[in-house]
Coordinates of C-alpha atoms and ligand atoms in Angstrom, one line a residue:
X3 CA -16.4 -11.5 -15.7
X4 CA -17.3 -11.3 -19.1
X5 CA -18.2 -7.5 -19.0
X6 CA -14.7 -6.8 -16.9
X7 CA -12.2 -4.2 -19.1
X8 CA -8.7 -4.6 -18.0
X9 CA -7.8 -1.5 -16.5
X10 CA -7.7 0.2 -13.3
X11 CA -11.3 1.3 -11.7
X12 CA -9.9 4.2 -10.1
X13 CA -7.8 5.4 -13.2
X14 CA -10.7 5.1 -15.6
X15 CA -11.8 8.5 -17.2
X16 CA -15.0 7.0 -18.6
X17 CA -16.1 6.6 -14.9
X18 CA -18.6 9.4 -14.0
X19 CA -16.5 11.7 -11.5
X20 CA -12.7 10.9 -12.2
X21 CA -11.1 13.4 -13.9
X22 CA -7.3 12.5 -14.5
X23 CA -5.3 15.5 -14.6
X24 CA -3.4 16.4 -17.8
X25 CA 0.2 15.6 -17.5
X26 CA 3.2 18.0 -16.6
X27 CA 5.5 18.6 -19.5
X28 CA 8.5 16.1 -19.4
X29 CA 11.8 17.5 -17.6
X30 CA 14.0 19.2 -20.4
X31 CA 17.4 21.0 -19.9
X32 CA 19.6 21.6 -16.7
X33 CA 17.4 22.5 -13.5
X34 CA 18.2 23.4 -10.0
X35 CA 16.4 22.6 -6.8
X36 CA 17.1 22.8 -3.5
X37 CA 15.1 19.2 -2.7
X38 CA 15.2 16.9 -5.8
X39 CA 11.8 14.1 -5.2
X40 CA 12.0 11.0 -7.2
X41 CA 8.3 9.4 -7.4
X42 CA 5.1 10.6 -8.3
X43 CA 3.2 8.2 -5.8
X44 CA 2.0 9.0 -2.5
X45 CA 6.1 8.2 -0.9
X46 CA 7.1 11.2 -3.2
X47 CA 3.4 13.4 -3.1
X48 CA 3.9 13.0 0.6
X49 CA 7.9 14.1 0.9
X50 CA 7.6 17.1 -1.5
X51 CA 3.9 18.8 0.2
X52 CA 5.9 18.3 3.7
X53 CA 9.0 19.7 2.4
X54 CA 7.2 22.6 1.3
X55 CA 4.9 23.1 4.5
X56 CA 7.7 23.0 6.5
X57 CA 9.7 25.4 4.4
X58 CA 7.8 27.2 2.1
X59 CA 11.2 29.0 1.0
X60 CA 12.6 25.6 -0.2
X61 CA 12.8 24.9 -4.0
X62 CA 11.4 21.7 -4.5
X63 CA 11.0 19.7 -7.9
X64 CA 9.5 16.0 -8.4
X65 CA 10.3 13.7 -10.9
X66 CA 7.8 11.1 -12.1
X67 CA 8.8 8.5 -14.5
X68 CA 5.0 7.9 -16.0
X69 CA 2.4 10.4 -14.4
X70 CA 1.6 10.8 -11.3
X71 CA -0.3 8.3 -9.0
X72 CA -0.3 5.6 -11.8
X73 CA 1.2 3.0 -9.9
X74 CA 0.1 1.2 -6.4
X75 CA -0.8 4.9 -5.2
X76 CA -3.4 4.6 -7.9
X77 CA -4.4 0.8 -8.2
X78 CA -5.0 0.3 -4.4
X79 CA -7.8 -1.5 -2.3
X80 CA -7.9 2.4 -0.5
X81 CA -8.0 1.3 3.1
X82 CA -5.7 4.1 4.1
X83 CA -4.7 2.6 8.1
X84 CA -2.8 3.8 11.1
X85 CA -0.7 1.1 11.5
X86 CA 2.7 1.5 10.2
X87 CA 3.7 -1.8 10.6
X88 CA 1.2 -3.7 8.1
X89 CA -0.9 -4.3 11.3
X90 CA 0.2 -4.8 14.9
X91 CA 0.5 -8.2 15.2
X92 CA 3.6 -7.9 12.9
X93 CA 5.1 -4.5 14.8
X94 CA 3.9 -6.4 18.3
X95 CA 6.2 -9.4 17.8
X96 CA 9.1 -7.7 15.5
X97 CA 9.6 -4.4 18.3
X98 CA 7.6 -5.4 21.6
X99 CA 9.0 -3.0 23.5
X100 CA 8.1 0.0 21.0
X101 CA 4.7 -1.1 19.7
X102 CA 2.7 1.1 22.2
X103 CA 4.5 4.2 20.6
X104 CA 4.4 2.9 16.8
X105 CA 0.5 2.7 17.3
X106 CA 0.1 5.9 18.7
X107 CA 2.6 7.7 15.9
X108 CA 0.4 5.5 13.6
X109 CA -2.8 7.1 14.8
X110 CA -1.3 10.7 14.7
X111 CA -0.1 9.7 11.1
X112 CA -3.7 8.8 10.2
X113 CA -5.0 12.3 12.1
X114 CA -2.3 14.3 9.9
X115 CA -3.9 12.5 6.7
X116 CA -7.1 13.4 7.5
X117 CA -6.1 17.2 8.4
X118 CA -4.5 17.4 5.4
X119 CA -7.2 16.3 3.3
X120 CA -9.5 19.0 5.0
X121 CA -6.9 21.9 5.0
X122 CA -5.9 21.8 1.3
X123 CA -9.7 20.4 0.4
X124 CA -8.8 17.1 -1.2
X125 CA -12.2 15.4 -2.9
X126 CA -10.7 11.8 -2.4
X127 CA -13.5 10.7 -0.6
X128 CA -12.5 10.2 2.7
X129 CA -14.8 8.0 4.9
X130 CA -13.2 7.2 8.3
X131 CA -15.4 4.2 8.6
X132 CA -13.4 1.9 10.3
X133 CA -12.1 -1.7 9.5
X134 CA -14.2 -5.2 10.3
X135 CA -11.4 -8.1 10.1
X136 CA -13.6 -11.1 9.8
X137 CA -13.2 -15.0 10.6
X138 CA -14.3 -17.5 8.1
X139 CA -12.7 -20.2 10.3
X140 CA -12.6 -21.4 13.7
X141 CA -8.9 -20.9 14.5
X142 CA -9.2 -17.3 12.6
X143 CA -11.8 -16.5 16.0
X144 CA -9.0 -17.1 18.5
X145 CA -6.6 -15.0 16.5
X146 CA -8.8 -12.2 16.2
X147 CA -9.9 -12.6 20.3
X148 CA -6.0 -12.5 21.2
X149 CA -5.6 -9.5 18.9
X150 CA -8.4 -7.7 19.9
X151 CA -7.5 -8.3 23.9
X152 CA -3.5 -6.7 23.0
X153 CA -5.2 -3.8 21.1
X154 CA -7.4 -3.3 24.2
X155 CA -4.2 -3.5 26.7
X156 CA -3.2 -0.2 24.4
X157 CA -5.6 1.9 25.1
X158 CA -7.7 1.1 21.4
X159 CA -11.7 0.9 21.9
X160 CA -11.7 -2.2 19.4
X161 CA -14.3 -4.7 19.8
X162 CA -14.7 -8.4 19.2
X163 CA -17.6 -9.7 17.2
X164 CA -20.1 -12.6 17.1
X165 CA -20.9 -14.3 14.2
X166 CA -24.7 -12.9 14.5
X167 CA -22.5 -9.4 14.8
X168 CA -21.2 -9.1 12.1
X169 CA -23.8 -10.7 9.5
X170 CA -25.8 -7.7 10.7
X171 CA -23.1 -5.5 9.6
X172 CA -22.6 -7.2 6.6
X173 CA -24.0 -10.2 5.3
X174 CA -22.3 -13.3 4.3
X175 CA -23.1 -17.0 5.3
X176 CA -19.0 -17.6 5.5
X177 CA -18.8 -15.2 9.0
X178 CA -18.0 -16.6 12.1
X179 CA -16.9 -13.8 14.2
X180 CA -15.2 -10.4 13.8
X181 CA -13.6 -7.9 15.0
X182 CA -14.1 -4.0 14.7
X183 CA -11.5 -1.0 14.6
X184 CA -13.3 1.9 13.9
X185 CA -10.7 4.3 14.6
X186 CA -7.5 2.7 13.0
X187 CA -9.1 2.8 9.0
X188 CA -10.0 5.4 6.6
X189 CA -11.4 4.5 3.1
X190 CA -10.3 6.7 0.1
X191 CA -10.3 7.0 -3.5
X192 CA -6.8 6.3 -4.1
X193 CA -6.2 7.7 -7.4
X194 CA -7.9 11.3 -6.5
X195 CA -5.7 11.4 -3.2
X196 CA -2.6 11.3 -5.3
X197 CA -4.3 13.8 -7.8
X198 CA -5.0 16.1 -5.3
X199 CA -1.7 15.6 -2.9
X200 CA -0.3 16.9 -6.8
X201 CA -3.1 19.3 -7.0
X202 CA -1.2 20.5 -2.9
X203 CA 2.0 20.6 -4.3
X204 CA 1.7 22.3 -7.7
X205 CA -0.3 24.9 -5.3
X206 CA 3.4 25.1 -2.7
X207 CA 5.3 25.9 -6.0
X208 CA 6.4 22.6 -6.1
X209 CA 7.4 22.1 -9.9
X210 CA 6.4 18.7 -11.0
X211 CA 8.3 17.1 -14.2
X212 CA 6.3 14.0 -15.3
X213 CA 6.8 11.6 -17.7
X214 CA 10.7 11.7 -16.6
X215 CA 12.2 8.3 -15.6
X216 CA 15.4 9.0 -13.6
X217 CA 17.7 7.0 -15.0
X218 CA 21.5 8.0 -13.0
X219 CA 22.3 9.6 -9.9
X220 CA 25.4 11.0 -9.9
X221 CA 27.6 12.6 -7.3
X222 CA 29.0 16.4 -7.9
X223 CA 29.6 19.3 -6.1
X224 CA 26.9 20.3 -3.4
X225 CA 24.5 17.8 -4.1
X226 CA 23.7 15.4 -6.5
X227 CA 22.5 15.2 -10.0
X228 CA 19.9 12.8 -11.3
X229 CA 19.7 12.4 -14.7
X230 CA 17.1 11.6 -17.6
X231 CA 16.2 11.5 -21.0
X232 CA 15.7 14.7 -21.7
X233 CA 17.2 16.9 -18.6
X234 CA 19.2 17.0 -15.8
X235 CA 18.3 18.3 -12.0
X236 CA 21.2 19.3 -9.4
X237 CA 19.6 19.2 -6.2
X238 CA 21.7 19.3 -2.8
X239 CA 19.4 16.8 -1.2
X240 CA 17.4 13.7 -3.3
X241 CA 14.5 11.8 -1.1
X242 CA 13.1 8.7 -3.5
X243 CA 9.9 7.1 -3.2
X244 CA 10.2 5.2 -6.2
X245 CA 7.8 2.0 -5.0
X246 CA 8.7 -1.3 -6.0
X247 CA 10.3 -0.4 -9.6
X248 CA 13.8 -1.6 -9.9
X249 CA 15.8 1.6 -10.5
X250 CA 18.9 2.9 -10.3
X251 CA 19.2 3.1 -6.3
X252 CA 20.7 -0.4 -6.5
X253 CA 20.8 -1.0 -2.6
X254 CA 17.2 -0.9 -2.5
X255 CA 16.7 -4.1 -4.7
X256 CA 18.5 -6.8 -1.8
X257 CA 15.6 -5.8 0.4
X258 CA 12.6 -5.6 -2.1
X259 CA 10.6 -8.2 -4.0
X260 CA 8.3 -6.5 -6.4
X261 CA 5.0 -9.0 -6.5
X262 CA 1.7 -8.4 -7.7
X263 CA -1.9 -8.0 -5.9
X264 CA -5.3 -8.1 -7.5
X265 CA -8.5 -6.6 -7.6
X266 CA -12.1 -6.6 -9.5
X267 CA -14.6 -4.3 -9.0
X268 CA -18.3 -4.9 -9.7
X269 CA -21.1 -2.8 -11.1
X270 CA -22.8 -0.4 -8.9
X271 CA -25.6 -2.1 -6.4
X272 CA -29.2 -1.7 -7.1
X273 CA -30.6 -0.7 -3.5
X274 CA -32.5 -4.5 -3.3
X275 CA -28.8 -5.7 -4.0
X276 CA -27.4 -3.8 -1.3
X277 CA -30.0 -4.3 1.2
X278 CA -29.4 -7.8 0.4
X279 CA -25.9 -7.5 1.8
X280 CA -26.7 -4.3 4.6
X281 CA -23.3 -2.8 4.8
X282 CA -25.3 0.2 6.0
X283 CA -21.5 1.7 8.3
X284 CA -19.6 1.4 4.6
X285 CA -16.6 -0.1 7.1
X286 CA -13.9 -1.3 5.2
X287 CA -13.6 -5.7 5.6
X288 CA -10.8 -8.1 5.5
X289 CA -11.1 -11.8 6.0
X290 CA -8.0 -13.2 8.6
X291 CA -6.5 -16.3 6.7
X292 CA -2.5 -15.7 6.2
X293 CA -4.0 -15.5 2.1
X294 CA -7.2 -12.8 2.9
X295 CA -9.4 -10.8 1.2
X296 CA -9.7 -6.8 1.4
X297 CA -13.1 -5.4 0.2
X298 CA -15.2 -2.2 0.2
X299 CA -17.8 -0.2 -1.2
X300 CA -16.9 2.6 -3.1
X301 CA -18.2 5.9 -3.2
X302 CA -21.4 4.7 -6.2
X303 CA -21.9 1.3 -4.2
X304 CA -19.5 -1.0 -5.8
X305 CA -17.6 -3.4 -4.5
X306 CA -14.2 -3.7 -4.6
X307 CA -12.8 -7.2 -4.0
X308 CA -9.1 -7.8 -3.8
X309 CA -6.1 -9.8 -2.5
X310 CA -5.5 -13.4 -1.9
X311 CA -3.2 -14.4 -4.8
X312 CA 0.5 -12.6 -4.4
X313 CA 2.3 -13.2 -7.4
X314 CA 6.3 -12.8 -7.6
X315 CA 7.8 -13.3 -11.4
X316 CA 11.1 -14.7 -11.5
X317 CA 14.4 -12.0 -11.3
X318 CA 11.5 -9.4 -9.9
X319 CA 10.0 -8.6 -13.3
X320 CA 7.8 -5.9 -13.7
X321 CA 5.8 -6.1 -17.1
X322 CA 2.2 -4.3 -18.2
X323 CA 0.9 -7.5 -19.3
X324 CA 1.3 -8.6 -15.9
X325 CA -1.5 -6.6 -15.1
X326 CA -4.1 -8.7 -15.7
X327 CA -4.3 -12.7 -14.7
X328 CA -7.8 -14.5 -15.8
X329 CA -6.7 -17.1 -13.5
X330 CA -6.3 -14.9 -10.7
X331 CA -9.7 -12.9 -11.8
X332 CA -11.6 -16.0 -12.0
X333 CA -10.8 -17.3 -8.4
X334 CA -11.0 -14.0 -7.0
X335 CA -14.7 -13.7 -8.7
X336 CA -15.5 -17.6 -7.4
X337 CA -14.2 -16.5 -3.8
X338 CA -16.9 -13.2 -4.2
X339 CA -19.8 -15.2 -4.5
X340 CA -19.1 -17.7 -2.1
X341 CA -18.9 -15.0 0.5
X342 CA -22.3 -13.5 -0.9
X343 CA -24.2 -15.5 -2.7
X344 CA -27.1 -13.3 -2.3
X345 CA -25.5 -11.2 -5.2
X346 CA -25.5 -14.5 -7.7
X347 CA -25.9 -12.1 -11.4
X348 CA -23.8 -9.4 -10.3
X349 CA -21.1 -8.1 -13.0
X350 CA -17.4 -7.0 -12.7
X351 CA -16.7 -4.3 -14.5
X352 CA -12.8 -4.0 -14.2
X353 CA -10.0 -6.3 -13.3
X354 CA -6.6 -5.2 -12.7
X355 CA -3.4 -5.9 -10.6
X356 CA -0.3 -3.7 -9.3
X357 CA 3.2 -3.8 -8.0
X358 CA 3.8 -4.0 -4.5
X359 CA 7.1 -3.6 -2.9
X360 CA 7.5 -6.6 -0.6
X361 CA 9.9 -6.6 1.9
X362 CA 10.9 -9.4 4.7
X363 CA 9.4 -7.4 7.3
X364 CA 6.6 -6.1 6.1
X365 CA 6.8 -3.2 6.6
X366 CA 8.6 -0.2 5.4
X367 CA 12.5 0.8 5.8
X368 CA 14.1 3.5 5.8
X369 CA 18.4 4.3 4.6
X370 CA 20.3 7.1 3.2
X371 CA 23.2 6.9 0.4
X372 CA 25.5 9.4 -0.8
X373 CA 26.8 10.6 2.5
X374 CA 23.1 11.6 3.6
X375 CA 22.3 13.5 0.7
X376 CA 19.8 11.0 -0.5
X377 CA 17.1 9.5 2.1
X378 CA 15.2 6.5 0.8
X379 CA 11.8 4.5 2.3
X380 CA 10.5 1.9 0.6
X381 CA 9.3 -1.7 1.8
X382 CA 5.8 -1.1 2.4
X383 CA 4.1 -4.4 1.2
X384 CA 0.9 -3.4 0.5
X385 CA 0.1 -1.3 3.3
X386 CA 1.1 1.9 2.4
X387 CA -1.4 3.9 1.9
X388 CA -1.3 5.8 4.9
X389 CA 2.8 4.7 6.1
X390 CA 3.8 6.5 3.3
X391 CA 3.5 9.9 4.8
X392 CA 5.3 8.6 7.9
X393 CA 8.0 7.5 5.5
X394 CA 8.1 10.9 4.0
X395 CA 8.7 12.4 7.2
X396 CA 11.4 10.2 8.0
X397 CA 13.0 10.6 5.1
X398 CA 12.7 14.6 5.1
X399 CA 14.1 14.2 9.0
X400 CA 16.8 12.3 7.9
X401 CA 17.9 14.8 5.1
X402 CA 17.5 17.5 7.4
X403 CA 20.1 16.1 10.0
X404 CA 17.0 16.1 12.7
X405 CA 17.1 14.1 15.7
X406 CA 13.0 13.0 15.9
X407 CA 11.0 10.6 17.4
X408 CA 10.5 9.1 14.0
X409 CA 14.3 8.7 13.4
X410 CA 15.0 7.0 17.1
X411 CA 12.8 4.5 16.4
X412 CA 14.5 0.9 16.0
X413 CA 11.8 0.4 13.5
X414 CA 13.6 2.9 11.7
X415 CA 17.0 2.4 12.6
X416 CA 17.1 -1.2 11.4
X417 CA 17.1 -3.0 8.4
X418 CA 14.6 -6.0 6.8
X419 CA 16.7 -9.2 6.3
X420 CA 17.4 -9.1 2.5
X421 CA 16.1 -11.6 0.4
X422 CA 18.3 -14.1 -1.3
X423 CA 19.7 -13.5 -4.7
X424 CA 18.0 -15.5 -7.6
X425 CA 17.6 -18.7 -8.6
X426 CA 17.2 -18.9 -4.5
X427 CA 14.5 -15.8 -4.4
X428 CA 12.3 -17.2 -6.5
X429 CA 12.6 -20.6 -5.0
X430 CA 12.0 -19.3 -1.0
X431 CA 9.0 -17.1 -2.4
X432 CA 7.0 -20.2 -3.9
X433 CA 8.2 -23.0 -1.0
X434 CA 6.9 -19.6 1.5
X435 CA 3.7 -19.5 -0.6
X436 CA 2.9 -22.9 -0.9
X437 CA 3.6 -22.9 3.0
X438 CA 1.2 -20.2 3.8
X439 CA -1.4 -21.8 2.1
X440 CA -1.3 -25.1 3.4
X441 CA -1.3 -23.1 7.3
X442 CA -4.4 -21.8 5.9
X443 CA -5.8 -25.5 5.1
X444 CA -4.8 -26.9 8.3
X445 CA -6.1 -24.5 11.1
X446 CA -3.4 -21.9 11.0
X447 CA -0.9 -24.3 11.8
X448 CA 2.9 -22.9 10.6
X449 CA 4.9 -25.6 9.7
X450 CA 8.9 -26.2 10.1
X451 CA 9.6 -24.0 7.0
X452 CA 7.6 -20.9 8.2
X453 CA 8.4 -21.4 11.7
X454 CA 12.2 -21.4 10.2
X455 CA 12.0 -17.9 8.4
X456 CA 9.9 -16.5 11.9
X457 CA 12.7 -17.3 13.7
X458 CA 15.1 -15.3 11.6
X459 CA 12.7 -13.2 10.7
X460 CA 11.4 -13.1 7.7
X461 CA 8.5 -13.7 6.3
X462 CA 6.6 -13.0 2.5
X463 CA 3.2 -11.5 2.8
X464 CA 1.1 -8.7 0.5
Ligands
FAD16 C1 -3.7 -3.9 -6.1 C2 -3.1 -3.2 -4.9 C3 -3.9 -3.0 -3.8 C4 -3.4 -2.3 -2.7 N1 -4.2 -2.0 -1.6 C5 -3.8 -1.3 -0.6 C6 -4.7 -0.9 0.5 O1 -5.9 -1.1 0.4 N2 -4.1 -0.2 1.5 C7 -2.8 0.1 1.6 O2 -2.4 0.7 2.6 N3 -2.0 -0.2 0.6 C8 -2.4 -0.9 -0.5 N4 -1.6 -1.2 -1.5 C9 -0.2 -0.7 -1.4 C10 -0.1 0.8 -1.6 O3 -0.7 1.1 -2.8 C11 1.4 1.2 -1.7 O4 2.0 0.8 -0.5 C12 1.7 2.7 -1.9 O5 0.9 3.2 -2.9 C13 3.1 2.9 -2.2 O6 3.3 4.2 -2.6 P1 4.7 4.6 -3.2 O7 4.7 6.0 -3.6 O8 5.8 4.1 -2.3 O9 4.9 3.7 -4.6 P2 4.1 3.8 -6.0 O10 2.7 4.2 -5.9 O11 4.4 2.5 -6.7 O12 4.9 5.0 -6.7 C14 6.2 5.0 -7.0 C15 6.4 5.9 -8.2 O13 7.8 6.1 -8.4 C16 7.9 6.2 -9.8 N5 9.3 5.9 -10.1 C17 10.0 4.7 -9.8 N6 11.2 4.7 -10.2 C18 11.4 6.0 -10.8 C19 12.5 6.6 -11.4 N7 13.7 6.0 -11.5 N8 12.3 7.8 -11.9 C20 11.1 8.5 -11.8 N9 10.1 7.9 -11.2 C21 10.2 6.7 -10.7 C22 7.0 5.2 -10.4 O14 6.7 5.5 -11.8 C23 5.8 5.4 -9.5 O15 4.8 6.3 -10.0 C24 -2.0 -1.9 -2.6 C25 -1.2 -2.1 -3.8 C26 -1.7 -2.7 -4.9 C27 -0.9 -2.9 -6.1

């Protein structure tokens, strides 16, 4: 750890290859727009390139309150997936009866990332690798056999792994099964897919204003008008993809609990190091505890290791220093070489953490305020990498007034329970956590607590 700098791999400039774009000059004066986009993360990169594809004649501007893809949309593990419900065990048992059709819209969504990326030549590199979840206990094998025999009953060509299986995929003395996706996961570099979804939309004419924190939305004639330090914009309609940042869209914040997720990365692999591990398909992995692991290679053969500690801060605070945790670094970088030992010397070169906007579902939401003129999606919980463009499309439906697929959804339709106000908030989140982790010690078991909040519901997760 010693040689880790505290910042964000992806958003490093001094890395060979990532070239952060120069901001856009802060909004100044009185603007117009016919589509007003708050969020400069993939929620609002996604709404304002649709927008635009779907009517090129529509004036769109976005609003960003730091520069674009700072946030999650640049900090993230990169496993962009299908699944809009933060996998389908949770959609499975939350909408039973529409899970065949969110896994298919999921796929689609995946597809329409993937075209995109080609059409409008995004150098994010895109690997469509696939995902290994992997079991490092007995009980997580039965899990991952169950799952893999309800993905089959949908038509999805996963397959189940033996232990032997998957150390010949990758290497690690803590496998004892696995199973493969290899259709449901694409690997990116996050930060240059939100450079280049704002690379898309400067091309559409959409006018991008960064470095403008949107401080009021205010109600006027034909539309609304958001307002910020230096500017204002009347727009008829408003879609906001502002994450997990408290703002001023207050009904947002009963439903979202802004917590924190980790990562390192290490140096880059000699090719004795990496043969060490094999790794040769590049898949993305995840371990299958209810606290898991996400890792990855990136494009120069690092690996990224993240996850396992979810941190919440008391009244949802959201501070820079909260970036970086040594105590979560350290275990993280313990947990690494207990999974490959084989790569005892290796460095970390960065260390960082990021918001992500938990909900009691899961999984994203979706609502509109000001008498439809404003469509929201937020919720996500660290699986938004590829949901957000779903999101987008559900909130450009809903501004529209269009009757879709998307918006019939009961996914969509409904609501997360909302979390409790504080002191209480804080108190459920750690009693949940120290739940969860004590399932994980004893064999998956859920005790009364957890099997309290499934019954209603609701649930904390990353
Ligand atoms: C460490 C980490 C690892 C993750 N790994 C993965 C992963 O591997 N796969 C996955 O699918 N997901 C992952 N996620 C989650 C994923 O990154 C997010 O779900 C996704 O990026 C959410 O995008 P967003 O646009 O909704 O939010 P954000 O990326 O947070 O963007 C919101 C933007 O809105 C702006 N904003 C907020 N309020 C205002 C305002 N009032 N005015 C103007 N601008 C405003 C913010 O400045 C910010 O730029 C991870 C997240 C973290 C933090």
């Amino acid at each position: 750890m010693a040689q880790a700098r505290p910042r964000t791999f992806w958003l490093d400039p001094e890395v060979a290859g990532h070239a952060v774009p120069e901001a856009a000059p802060a909004l100044s004066g009185a603007e117009r727009a016919d589509l007003a986009v708050v969020g400069g993360g993939y929620s609002g990169l996604w709404a304002a390139l649709i927008a635009k594809e779907r009517d090129p004649g529509r004036d769109v501007v976005l609003l960003e309150a730091r520069t674009v893809g700072w946030a999650a949309s640049g900090r993230n593990g990169g496993f962009c997936a299908a699944s809009l419900t933060h996998g389908h065990g949770n959609g499975a048992q939350r909408w039973p009866e529409e899970i065949a059709e969110l896994e298919r819209l999921g796929r689609q969504n995946l597809d329409g990332i993937q075209s995109t990326v080609e059409r409008h030549g995004i150098a994010c590199e895109f690997e469509r690798t696939g995902e290994m979840a992997v079991a490092t206990e007995p009980w997580q094998v039965d899990d991952l056999t169950d799952e893999a025999a309800a993905l089959r009953a949908l038509g999805q060509r996963v397959r189940t792994l033996t232990g032997a299986r998957v150390r010949a995929e990758v290497d690690s003395p803590t496998y004892l099964g696995g199973l493969f996706d290899p259709d449901g996961v694409a690997l990116v570099h996050p930060a240059k897919l939100a450079w280049g979804l704002r690379e898309a939309c400067l091309r559409l004419g959409v006018r991008i204003r960064e470095h403008t924190p949107v401080r009021a939305i205010r109600p006027e004639r034909g539309g609304l008008r958001l307002e910020s330090r230096g500017g204002s914009v009347s727009a008829e309609r408003v879609a906001w993809g502002g994450g997990g940042f408290p703002g001023p869209l207050r009904r947002v914040r009963h439903f979202v609990a802004p917590v924190y997720d980790y990562a390192l990365v290490t140096e880059p692999l000699s090719s004795e190091q990496l043969a060490a591990v094999g790794w040769g398909n590049r898949q993305g992995v995840s371990d299958s505890g209810n606290r898991f692991h996400y890792y990855r290679l990136t494009a120069d053969n690092r690996i990224l290791w993240g996850g396992y500690d979810v941190v919440y801060h008391y009244g949802g605070r959201v501070r820079p220093a909260y970036d970086q945790r040594p105590d979560t670094f350290h275990r993280l970088a313990r947990h690494f070489f207990t999974t490959f030992p084989q790569l005892e010397g290796l460095s970390f070169t960065h260390s960082w953490g990021g918001v992500i906007d938990t909900c009691s579902r899961f999984c994203a939401f979706f609502g509109t305020a000001h008498r439809g003129r404003l469509a929201y999606a937020a919720g996500y919980t660290g699986l938004g990498v590829g949901a957000t463009r779903f999101g987008a499309q559900v909130m450009l439906d809903r501004l529209d007034g269009a009757d879709t697929e998307r918006t019939r959804l009961a996914m969509v339709r409904a609501k997360p329970v909302p979390f409790p106000p504080e002191p209480l908030r804080y108190a459920g989140i750690q009693a949940t956590k120290r739940a969860i982790a004590a399932a994980d010690r004893d064999g998956g078991r859920r005790n009364a607590w957890l099997r309290t909040l499934d019954a209603v519901g609701m649930g904390f997760d990353s």
